[in-house]
Short mmCIF file of C-alpha atoms in Angstrom, two decimals:
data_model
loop_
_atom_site.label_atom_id
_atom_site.label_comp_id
_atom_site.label_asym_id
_atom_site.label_seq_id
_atom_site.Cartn_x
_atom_site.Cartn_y
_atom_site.Cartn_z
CA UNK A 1 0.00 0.00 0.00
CA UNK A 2 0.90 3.65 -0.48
CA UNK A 3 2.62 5.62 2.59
CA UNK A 4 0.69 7.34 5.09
CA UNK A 5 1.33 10.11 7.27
CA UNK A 6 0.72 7.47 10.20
CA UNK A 7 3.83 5.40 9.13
CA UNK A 8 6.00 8.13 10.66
CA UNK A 9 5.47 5.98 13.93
CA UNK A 10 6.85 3.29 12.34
CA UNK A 11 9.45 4.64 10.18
CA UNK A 12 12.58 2.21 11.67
CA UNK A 13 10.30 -1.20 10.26
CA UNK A 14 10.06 0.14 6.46
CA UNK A 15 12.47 2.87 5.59
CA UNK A 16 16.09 2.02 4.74
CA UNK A 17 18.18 3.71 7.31
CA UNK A 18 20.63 2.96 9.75
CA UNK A 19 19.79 5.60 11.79
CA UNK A 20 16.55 5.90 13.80
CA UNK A 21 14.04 9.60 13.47
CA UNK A 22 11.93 10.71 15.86
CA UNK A 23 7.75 11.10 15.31
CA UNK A 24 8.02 14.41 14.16
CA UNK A 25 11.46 14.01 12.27
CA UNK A 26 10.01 11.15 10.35
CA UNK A 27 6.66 13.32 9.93
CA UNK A 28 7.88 16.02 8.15
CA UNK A 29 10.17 13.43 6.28
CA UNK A 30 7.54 12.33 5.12
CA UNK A 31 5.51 15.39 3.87
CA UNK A 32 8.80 16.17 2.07
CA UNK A 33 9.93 13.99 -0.02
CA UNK A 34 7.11 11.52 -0.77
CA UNK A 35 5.18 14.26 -2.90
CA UNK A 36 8.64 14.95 -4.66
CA UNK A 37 10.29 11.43 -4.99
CA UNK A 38 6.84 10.43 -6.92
CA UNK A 39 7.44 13.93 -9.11
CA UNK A 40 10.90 12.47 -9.78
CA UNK A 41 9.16 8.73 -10.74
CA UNK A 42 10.11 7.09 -7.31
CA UNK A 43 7.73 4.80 -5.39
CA UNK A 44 7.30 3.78 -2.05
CA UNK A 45 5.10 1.01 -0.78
CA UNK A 46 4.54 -0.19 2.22
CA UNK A 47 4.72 -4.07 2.71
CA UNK A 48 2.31 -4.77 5.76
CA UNK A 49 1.53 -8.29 7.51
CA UNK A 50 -1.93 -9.19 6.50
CA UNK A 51 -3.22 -10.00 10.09
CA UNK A 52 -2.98 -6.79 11.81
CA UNK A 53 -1.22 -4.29 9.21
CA UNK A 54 1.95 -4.23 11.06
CA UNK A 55 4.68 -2.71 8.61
CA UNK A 56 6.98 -5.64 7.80
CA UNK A 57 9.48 -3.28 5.37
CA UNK A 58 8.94 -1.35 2.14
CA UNK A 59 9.68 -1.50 -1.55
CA UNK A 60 10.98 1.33 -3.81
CA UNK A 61 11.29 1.47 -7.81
CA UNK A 62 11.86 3.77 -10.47
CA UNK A 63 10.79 3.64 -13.56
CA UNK A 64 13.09 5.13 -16.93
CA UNK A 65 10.73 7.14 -18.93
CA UNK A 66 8.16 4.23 -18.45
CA UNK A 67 10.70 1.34 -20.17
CA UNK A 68 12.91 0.44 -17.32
CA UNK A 69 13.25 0.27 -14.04
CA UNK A 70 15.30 -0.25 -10.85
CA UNK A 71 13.29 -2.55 -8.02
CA UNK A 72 14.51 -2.07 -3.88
CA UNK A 73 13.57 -4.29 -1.21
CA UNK A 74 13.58 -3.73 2.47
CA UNK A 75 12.44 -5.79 5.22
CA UNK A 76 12.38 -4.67 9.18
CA UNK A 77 15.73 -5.32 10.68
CA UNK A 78 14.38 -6.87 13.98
CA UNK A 79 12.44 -9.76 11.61
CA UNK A 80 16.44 -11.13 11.99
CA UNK A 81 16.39 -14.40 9.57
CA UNK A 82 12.94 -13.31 8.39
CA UNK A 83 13.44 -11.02 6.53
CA UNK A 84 15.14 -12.65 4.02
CA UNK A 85 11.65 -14.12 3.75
CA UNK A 86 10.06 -10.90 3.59
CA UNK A 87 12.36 -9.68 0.88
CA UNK A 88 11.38 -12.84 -1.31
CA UNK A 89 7.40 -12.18 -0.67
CA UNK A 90 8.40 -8.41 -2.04
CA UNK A 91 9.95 -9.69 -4.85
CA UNK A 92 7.41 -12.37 -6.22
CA UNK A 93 4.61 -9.49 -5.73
CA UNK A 94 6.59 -6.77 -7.34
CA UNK A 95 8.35 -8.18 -10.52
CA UNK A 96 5.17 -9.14 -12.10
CA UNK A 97 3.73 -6.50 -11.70
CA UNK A 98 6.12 -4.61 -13.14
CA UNK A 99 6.36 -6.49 -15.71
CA UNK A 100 2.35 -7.52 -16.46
CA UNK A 101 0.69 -4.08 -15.07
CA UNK A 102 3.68 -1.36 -15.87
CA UNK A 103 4.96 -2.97 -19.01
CA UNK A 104 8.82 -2.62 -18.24
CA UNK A 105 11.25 -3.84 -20.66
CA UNK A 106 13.85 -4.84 -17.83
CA UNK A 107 13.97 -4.85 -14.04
CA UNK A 108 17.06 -4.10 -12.26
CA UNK A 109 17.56 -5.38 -8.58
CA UNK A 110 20.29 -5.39 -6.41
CA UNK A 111 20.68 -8.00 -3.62
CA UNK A 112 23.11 -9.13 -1.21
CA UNK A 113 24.65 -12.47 -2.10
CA UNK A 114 24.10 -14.98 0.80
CA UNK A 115 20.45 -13.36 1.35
CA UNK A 116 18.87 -16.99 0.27
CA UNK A 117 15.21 -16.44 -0.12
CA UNK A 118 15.58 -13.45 -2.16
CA UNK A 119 17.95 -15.17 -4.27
CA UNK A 120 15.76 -17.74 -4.91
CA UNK A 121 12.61 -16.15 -5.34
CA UNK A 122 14.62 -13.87 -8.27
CA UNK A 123 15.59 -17.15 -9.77
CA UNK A 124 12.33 -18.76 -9.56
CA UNK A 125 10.96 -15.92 -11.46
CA UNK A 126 13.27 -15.89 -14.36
CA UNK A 127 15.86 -13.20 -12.94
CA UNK A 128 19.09 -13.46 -14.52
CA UNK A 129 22.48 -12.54 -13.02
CA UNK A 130 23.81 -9.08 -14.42
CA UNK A 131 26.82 -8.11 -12.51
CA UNK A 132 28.50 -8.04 -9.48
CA UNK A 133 30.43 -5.60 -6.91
CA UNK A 134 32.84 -7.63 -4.52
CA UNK A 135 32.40 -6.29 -1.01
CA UNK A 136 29.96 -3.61 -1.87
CA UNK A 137 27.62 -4.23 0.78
CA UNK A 138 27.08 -5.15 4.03
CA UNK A 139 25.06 -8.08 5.32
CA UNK A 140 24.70 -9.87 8.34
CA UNK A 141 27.30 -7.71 10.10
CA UNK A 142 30.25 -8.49 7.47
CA UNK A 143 30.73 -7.31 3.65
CA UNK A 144 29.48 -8.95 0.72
CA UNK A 145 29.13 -9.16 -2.58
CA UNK A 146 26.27 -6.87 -4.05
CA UNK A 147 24.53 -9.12 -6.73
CA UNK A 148 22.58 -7.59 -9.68
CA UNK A 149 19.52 -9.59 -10.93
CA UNK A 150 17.57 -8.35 -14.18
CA UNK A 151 14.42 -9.59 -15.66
CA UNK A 152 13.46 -8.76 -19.50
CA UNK A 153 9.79 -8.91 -20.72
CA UNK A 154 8.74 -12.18 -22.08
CA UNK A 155 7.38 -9.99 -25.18
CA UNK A 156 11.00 -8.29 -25.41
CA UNK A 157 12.97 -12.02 -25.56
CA UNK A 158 10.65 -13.11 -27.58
CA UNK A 159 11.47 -11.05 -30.67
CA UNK A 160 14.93 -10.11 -29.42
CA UNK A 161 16.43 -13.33 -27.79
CA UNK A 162 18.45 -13.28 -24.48
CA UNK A 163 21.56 -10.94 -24.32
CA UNK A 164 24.64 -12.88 -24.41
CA UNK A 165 26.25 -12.73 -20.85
CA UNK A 166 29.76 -12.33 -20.17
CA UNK A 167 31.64 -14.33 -18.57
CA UNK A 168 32.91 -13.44 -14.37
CA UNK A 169 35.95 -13.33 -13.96
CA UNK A 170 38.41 -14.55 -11.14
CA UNK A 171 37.37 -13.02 -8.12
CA UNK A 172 40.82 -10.61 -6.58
CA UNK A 173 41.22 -12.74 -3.32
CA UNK A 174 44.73 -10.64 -2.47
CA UNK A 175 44.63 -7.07 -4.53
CA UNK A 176 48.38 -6.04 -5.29
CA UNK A 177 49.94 -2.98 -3.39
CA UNK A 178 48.90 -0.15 -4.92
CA UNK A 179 51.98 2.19 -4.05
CA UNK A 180 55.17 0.86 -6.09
CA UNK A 181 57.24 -1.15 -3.66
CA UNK A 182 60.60 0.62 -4.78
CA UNK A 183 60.02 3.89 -2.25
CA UNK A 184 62.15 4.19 0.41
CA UNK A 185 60.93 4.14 4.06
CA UNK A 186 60.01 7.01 6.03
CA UNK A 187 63.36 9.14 6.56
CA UNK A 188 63.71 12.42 8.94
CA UNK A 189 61.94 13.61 11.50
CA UNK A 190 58.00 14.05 11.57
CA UNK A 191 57.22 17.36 13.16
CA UNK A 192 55.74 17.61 16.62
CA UNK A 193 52.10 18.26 15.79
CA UNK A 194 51.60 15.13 13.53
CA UNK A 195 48.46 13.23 13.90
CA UNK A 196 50.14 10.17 12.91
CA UNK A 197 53.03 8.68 11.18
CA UNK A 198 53.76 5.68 8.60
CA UNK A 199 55.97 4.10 7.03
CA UNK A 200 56.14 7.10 4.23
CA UNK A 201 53.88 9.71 5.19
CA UNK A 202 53.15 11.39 8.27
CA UNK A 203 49.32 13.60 8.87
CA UNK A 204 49.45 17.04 10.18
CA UNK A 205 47.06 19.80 10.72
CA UNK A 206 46.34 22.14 8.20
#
């Protein structure tokens, strides 16, 4: 469902922040940028728990000039291993949708990798693998990959065929030093009001 001015009390279940607002903070959040996100071609909706109308997390998308469009999915924190779950239930409502009621060519959506449900339910509904970004999130208090899934209209492959896909690469376990290993080590004497020294450089005040 759409936001209300009411979900300011519950603002920490459905909105995508690490950092917690207060009633009227989240109010006037709201009155803000809800009227000018949709002006931009953003969406919010609520995802609510069909017993009581508890909010359970929130979905987001944006649509490209009514061809594309990028899909978000957020579940509460405190639903812990649920909300994988919660994500998945987003995803199997939203993509067709999208794709059936909006008509998009192609669906973007970017997941963590190790969050299983959501994984699955993108696979189970004909999501393909895009890209990647090693370490570019992070999940279950460590990084992660950030894994891209896309899904193209049936109508779309059906005239064009699927894209080829390239081919991942080795993943960089050790990356290689960036700073040539030929410099010499820190010679001299730092000054007294450096913040801190290395091996090469020392940090001072401005």
């Amino acid at each position: 469902r759409g936001i209300e001015l009411g979900d300011a009390a519950s603002i920490a279940s459905w909105y995508p922040s690490p950092f917690p607002a207060p009633y009227d903070v989240a109010e006037e959040r709201l009155k803000e940028e809800v009227p000018g996100s949709a002006h931009r071609g953003t969406h919010r909706f609520i995802a609510c728990r069909h017993s009581d109308d508890r909010p359970m997390g929130s979905v987001e998308f944006t649509a490209d000039e009514g061809l594309t469009g990028w899909l978000s999915v957020h579940a509460a924190p405190l639903l812990g291993p649920d909300a994988s779950r919660v994500r998945a239930e987003q995803l199997e409502i939203m993509v067709p949708w999208l794709q059936n009621e909006k008509h998009l060519f192609a669906i973007w959506v970017e997941l963590a990798k190790g969050d299983t449900f959501a994984e699955e339910a993108a696979t189970r509904l004909g999501m393909r693998f895009a890209y990647r970004f090693r370490e570019g999130c992070r999940f279950n208090g460590r990084r992660t990959d950030l894994v891209c899934y896309e899904a193209l209209h049936p109508k779309w492959v059906a005239r064009f065929g699927l894209p080829t896909q390239t081919p991942e690469g080795d993943p960089v376990i050790s990356p290689k030093y960036p700073t040539p290993q030929s410099w010499s080590g820190f010679t001299g004497t730092p000054p007294k009001n450096a913040l801190a020294v290395g091996n090469r450089l020392y940090l001072r005040p401005i």
